[in-house]
PDB file of C-alpha atoms in Angstrom:
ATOM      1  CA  UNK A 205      12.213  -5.756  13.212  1.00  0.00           C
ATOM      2  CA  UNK A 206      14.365  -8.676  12.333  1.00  0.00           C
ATOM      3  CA  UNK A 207      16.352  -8.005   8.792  1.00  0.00           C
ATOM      4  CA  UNK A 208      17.811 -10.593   6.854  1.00  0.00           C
ATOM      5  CA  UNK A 209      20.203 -10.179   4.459  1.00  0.00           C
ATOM      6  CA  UNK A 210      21.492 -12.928   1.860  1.00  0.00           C
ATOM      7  CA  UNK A 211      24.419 -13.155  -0.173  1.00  0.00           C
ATOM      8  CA  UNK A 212      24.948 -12.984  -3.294  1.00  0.00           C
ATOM      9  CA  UNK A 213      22.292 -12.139  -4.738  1.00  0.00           C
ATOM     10  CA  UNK A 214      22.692 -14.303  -7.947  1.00  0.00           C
ATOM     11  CA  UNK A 215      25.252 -16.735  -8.094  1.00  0.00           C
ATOM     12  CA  UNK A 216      25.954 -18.222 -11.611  1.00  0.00           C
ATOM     13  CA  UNK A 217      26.844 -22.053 -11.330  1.00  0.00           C
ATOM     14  CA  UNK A 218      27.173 -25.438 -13.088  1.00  0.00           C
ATOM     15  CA  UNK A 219      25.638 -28.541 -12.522  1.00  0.00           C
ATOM     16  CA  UNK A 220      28.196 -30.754 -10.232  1.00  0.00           C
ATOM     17  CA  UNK A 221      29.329 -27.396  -7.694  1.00  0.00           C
ATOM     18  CA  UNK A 222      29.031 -27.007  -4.887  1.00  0.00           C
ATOM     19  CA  UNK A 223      27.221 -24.037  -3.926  1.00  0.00           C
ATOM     20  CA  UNK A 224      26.777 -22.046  -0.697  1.00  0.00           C
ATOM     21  CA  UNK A 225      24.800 -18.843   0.215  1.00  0.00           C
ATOM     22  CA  UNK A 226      24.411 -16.712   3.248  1.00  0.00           C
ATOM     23  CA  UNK A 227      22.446 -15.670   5.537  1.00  0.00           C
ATOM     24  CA  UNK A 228      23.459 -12.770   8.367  1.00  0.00           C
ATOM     25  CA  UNK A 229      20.242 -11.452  10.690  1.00  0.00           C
ATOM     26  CA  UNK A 230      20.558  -7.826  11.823  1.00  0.00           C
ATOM     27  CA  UNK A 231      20.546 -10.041  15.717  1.00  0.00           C
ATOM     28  CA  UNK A 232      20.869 -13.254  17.176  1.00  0.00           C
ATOM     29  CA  UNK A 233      17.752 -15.628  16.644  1.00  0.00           C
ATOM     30  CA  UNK A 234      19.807 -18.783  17.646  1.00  0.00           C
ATOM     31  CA  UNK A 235      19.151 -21.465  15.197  1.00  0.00           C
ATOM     32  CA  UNK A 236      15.438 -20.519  14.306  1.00  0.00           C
ATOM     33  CA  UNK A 237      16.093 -20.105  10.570  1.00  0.00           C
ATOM     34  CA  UNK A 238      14.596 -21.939   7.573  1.00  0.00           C
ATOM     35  CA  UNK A 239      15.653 -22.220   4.076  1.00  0.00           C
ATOM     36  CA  UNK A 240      13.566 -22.159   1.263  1.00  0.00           C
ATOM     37  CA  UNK A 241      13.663 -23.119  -2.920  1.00  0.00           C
ATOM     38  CA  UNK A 242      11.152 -21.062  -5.136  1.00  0.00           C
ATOM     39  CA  UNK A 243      10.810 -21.784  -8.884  1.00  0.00           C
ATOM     40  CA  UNK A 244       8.849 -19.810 -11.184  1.00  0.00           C
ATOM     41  CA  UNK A 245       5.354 -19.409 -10.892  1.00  0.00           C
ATOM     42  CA  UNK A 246       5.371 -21.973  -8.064  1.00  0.00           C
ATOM     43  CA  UNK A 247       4.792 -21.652  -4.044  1.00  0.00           C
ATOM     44  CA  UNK A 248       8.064 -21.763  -1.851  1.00  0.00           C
ATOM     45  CA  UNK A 249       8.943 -25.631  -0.609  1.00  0.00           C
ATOM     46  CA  UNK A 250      10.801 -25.695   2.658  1.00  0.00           C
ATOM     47  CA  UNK A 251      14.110 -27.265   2.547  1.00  0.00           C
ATOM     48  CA  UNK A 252      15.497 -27.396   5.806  1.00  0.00           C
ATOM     49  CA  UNK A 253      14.138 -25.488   9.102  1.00  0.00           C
ATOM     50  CA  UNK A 254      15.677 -25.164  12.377  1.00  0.00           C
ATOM     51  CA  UNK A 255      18.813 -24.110  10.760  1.00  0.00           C
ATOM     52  CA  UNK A 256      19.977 -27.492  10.028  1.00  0.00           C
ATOM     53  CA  UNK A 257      17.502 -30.234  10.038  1.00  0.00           C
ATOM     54  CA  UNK A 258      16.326 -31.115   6.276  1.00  0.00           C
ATOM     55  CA  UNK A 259      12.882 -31.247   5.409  1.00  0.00           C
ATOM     56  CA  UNK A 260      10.964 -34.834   4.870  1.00  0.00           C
ATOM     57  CA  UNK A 261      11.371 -35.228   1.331  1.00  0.00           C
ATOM     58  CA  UNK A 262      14.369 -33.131   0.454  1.00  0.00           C
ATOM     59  CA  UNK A 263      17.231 -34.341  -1.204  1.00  0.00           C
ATOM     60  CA  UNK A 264      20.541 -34.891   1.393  1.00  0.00           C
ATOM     61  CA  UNK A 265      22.679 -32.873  -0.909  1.00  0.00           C
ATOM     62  CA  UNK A 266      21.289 -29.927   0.432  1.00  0.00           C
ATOM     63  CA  UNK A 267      22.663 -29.087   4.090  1.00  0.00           C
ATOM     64  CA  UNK A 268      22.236 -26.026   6.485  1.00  0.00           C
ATOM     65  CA  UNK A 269      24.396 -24.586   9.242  1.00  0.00           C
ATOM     66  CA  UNK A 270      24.567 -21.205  11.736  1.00  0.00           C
ATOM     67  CA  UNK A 271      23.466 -20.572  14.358  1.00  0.00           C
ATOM     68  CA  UNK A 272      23.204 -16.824  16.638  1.00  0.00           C
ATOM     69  CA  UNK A 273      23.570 -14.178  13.252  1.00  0.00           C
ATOM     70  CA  UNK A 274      25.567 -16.149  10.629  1.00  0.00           C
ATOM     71  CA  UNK A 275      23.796 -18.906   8.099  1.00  0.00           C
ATOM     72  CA  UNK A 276      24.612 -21.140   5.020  1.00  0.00           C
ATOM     73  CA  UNK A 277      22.626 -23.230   2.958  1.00  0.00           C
ATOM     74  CA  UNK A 278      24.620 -25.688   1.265  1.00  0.00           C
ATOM     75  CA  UNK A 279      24.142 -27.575  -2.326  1.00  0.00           C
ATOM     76  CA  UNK A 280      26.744 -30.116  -2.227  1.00  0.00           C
ATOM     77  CA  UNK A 281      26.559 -30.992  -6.274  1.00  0.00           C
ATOM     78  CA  UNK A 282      24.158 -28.769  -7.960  1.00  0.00           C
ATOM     79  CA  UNK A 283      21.673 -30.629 -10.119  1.00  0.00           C
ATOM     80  CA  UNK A 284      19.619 -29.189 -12.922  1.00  0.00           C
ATOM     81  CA  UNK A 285      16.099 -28.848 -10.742  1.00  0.00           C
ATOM     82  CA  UNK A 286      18.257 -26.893  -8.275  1.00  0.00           C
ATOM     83  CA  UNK A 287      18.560 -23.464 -10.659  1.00  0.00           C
ATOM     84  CA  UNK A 288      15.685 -21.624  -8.627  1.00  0.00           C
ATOM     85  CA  UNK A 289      15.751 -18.695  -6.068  1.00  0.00           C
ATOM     86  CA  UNK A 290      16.450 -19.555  -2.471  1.00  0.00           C
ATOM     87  CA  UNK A 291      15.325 -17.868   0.144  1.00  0.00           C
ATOM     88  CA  UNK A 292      16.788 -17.546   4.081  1.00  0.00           C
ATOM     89  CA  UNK A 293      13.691 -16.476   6.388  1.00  0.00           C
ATOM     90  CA  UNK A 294      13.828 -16.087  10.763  1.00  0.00           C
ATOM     91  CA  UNK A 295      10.801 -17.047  12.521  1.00  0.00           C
ATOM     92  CA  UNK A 296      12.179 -16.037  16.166  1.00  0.00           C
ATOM     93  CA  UNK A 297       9.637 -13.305  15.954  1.00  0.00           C
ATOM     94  CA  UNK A 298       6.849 -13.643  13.535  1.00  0.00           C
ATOM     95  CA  UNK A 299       8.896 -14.053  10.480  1.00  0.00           C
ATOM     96  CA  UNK A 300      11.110 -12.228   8.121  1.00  0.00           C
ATOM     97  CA  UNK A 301      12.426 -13.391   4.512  1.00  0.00           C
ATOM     98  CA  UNK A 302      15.763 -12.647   3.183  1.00  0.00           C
ATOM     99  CA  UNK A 303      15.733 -10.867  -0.520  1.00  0.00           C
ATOM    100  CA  UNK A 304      16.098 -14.256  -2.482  1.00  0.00           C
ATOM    101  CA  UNK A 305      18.998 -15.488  -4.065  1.00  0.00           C
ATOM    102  CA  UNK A 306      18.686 -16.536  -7.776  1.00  0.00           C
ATOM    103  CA  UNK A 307      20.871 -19.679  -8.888  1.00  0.00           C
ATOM    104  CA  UNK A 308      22.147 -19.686 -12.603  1.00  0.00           C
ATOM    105  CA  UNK A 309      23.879 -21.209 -14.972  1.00  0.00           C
TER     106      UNK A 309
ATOM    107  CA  UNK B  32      -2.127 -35.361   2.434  1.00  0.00           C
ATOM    108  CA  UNK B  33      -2.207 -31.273   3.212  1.00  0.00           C
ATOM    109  CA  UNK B  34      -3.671 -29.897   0.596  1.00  0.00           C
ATOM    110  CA  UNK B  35      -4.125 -25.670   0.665  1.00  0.00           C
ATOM    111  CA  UNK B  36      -5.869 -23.701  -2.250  1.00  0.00           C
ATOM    112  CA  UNK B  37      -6.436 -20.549  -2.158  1.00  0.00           C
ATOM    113  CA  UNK B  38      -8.953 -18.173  -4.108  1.00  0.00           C
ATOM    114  CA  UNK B  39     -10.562 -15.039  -4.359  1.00  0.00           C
ATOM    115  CA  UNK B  40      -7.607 -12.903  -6.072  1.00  0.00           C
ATOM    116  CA  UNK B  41      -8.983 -10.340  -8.383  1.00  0.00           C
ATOM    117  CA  UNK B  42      -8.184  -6.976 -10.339  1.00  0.00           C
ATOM    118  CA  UNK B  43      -9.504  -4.478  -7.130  1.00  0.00           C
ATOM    119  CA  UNK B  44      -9.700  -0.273  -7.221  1.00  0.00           C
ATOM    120  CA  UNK B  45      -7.152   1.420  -4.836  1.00  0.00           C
ATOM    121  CA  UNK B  46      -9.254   1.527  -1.750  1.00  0.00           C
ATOM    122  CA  UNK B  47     -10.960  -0.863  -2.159  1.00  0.00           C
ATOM    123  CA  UNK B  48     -11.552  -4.486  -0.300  1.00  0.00           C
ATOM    124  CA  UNK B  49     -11.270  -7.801  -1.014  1.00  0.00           C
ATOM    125  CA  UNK B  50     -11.552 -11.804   1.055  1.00  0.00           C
ATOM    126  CA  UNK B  51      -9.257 -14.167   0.292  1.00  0.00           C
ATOM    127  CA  UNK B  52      -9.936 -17.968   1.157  1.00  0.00           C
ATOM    128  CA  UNK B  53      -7.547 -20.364   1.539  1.00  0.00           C
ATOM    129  CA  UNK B  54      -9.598 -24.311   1.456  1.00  0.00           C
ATOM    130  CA  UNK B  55      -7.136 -27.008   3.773  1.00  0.00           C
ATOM    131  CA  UNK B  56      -7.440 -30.850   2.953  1.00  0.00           C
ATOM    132  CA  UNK B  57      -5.941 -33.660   4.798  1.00  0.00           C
ATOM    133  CA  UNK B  58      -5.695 -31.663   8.740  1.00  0.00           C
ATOM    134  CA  UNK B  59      -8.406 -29.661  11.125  1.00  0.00           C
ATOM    135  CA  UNK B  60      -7.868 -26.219   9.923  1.00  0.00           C
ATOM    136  CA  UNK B  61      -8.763 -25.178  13.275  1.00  0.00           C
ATOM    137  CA  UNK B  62      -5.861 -27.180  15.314  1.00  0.00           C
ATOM    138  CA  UNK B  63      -3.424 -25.598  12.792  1.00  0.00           C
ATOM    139  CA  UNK B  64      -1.399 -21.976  13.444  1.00  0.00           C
ATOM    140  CA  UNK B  65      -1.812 -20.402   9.853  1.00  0.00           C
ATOM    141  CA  UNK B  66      -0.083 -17.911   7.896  1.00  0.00           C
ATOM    142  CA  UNK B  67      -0.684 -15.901   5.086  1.00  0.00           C
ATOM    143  CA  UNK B  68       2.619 -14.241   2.620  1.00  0.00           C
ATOM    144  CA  UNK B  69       2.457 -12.345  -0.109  1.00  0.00           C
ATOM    145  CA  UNK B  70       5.201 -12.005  -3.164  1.00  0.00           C
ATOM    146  CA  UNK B  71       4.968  -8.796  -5.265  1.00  0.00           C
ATOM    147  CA  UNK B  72       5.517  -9.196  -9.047  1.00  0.00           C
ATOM    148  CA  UNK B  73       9.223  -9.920  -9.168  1.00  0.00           C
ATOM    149  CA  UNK B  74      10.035  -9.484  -5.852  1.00  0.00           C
ATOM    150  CA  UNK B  75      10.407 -10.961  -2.656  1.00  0.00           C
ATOM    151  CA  UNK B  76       8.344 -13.140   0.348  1.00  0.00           C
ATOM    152  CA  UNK B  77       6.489 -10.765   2.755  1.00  0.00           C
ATOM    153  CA  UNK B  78       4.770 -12.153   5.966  1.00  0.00           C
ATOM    154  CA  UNK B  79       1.181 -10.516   6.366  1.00  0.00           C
ATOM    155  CA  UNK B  80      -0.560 -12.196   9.376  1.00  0.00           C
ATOM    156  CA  UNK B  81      -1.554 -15.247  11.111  1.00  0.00           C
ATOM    157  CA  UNK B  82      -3.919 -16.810  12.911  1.00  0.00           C
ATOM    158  CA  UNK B  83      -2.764 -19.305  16.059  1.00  0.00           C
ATOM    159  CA  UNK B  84      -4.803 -22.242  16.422  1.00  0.00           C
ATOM    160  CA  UNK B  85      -7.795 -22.835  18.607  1.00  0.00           C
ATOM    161  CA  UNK B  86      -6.080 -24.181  21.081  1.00  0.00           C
ATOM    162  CA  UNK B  87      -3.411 -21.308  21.366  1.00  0.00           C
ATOM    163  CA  UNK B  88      -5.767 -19.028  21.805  1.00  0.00           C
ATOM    164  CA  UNK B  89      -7.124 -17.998  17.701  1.00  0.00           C
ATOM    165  CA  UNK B  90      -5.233 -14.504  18.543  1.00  0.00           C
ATOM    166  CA  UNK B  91      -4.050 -12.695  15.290  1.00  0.00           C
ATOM    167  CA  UNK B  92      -0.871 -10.688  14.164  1.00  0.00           C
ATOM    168  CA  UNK B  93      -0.339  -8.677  11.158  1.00  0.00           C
ATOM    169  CA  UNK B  94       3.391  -6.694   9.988  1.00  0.00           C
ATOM    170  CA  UNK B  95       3.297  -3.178  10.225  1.00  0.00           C
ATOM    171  CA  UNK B  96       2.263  -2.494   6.497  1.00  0.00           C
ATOM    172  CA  UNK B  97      -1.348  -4.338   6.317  1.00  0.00           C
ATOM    173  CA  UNK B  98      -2.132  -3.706  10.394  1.00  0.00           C
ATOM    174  CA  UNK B  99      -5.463  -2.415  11.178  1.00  0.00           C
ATOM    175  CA  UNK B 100      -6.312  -2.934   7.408  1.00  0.00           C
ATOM    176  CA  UNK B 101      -6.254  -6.644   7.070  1.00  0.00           C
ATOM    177  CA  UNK B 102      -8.047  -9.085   9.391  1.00  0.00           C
ATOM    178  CA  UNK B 103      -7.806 -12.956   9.379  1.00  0.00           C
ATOM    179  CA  UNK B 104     -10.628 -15.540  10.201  1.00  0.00           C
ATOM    180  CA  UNK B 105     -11.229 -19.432  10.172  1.00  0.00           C
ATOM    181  CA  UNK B 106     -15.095 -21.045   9.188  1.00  0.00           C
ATOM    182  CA  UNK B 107     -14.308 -24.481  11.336  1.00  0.00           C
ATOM    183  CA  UNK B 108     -17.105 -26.012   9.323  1.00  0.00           C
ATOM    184  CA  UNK B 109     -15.868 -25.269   6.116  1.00  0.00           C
ATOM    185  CA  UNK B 110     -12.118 -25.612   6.830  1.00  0.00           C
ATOM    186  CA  UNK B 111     -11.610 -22.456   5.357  1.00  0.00           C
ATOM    187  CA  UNK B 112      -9.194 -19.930   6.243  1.00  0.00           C
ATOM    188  CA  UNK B 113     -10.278 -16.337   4.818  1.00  0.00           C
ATOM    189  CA  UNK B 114      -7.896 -12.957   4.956  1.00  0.00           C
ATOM    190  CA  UNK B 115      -9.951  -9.652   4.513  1.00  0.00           C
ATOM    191  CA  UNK B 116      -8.438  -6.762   3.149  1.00  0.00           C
ATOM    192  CA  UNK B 117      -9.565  -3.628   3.248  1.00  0.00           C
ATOM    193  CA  UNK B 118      -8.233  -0.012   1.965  1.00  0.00           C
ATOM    194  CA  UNK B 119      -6.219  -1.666  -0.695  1.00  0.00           C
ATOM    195  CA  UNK B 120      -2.964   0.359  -2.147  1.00  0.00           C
ATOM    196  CA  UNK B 121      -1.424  -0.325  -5.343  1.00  0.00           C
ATOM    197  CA  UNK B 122       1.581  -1.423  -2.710  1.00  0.00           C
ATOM    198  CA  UNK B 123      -0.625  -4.591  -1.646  1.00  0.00           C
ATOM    199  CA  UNK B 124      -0.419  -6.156  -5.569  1.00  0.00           C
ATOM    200  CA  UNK B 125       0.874  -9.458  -4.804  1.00  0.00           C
ATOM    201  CA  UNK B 126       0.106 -13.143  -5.048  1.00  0.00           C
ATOM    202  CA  UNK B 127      -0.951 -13.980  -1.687  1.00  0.00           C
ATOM    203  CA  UNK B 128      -0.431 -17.737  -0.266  1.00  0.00           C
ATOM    204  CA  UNK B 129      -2.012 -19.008   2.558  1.00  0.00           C
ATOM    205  CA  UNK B 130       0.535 -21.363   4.435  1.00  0.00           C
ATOM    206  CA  UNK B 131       0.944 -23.954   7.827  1.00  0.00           C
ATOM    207  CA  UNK B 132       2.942 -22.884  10.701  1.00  0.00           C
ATOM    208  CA  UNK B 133       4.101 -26.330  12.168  1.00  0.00           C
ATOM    209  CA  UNK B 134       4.952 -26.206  15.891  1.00  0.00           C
ATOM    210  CA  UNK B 135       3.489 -22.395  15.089  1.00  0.00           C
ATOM    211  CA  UNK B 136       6.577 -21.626  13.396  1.00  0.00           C
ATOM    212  CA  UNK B 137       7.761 -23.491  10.404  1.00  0.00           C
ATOM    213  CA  UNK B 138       6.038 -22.553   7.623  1.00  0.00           C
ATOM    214  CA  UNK B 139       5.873 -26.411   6.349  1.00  0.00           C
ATOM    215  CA  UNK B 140       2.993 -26.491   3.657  1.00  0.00           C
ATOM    216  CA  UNK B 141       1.774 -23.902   1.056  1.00  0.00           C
ATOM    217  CA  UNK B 142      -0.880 -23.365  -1.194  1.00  0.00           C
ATOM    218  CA  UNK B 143      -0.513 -22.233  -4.975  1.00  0.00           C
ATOM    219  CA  UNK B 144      -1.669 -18.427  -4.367  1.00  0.00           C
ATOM    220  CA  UNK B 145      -3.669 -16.120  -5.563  1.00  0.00           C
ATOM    221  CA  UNK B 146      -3.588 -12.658  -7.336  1.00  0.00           C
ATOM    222  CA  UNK B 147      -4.612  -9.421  -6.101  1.00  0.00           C
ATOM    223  CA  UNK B 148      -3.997  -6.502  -8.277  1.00  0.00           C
ATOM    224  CA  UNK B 149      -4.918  -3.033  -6.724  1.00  0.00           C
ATOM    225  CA  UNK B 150      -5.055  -0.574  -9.949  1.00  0.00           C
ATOM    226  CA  UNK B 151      -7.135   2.232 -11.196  1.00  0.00           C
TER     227      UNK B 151
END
């Protein structure tokens, strides 16, 4: 099976940073990766799939890059409805989450 | 507008069984690829199964954990996407969602879940 692994696993941040967490799978999946934003007691909403290309809907400050074993997800300026958990997932076979990592103040 | 809700969670005895539905709005459930992920209390997002659309063949997959336990089924004239689980462990407690898989892949559109609690 496909593991991915995200770092950190909480990042503490203030509104205005610029924020970046990653993504490494345990093998290449070339560029099949999708990021995801959780809040509590809601469902996940895709930001941005294929690695890099955002989601209809989703705000341009968020950005993804990698391709091959190495991913970011980028929040340009963190805004207050950004402090959620985000969550890396491959879908190069079937699909595998990463752990989740929880944004802060 | 895609609309999923899912229903059917309840408070279950280990071994026990349980269907899930999942109701789509706004697309032909049968033309879709579907998914269905489950979140443990405080935890993380676990893939369970899916279902590829008609067209792809309506073959299933489950991960290693729920296989040969769980089984996943459309009613076309309902719209209705259904998981049944059967010999529930206390490791299956989770809210379940029901989700699209655009181009079969991209998990694109979710519903709201729903609980299952497997306890004595």
């Amino acid at each position: 099976d496909i593991q991915m692994t995200q770092s950190p696993s909480t990042l503490s941040a203030s509104v205005g940073d610029r924020v970046t967490i990653t993504c490494r799978a345990s093998e290449s999946i070339n560029v099949w990766v999708a990021w995801f934003q959780q809040k509590p007691g809601k469902a996940p909403k895709l930001l941005i799939y294929q690695a890099s290309y955002l989601q209809s809907g989703v705000p341009s400050r968020f950005s993804g890059s990698g391709s091959g074993t190495e991913f970011t997800l980028t929040i340009s300026s963190l805004q207050p409805d950004d402090f959620a958990t985000y969550y890396c997932q491959q879908y190069t076979h079937y699909w595998t989450f990463g752990q989740g990592t929880k944004v802060e103040i | 507008e895609v609309q999923l809700v899912e229903s059917g969670g309840d408070l279950v005895k280990p071994g026990g069984s349980l269907r899930l539905s999942c109701a789509a709005s706004g697309f032909t459930l049968r033309d879709a690829s579907m998914t269905w992920v489950r979140q443990a209390p405080g935890k993380g997002l676990e893939w369970v199964g899916r279902i590829k659309s008609e067209s792809d063949g309506g073959t299933t997959d489950f991960a290693a954990p729920v296989k040969g336990r769980f089984t996943i089924s459309r009613d076309d004239s309902k719209n209705t996407l259904y998981l049944l689980m059967n010999s529930l462990q206390s490791e299956d407690t989770a809210l379940y969602y029901c989700a699209t898989a655009k181009w079969g892949t991209v998990l694109d559109s979710w519903g709201q879940g729903t609980l299952v609690t497997v306890s004595p």
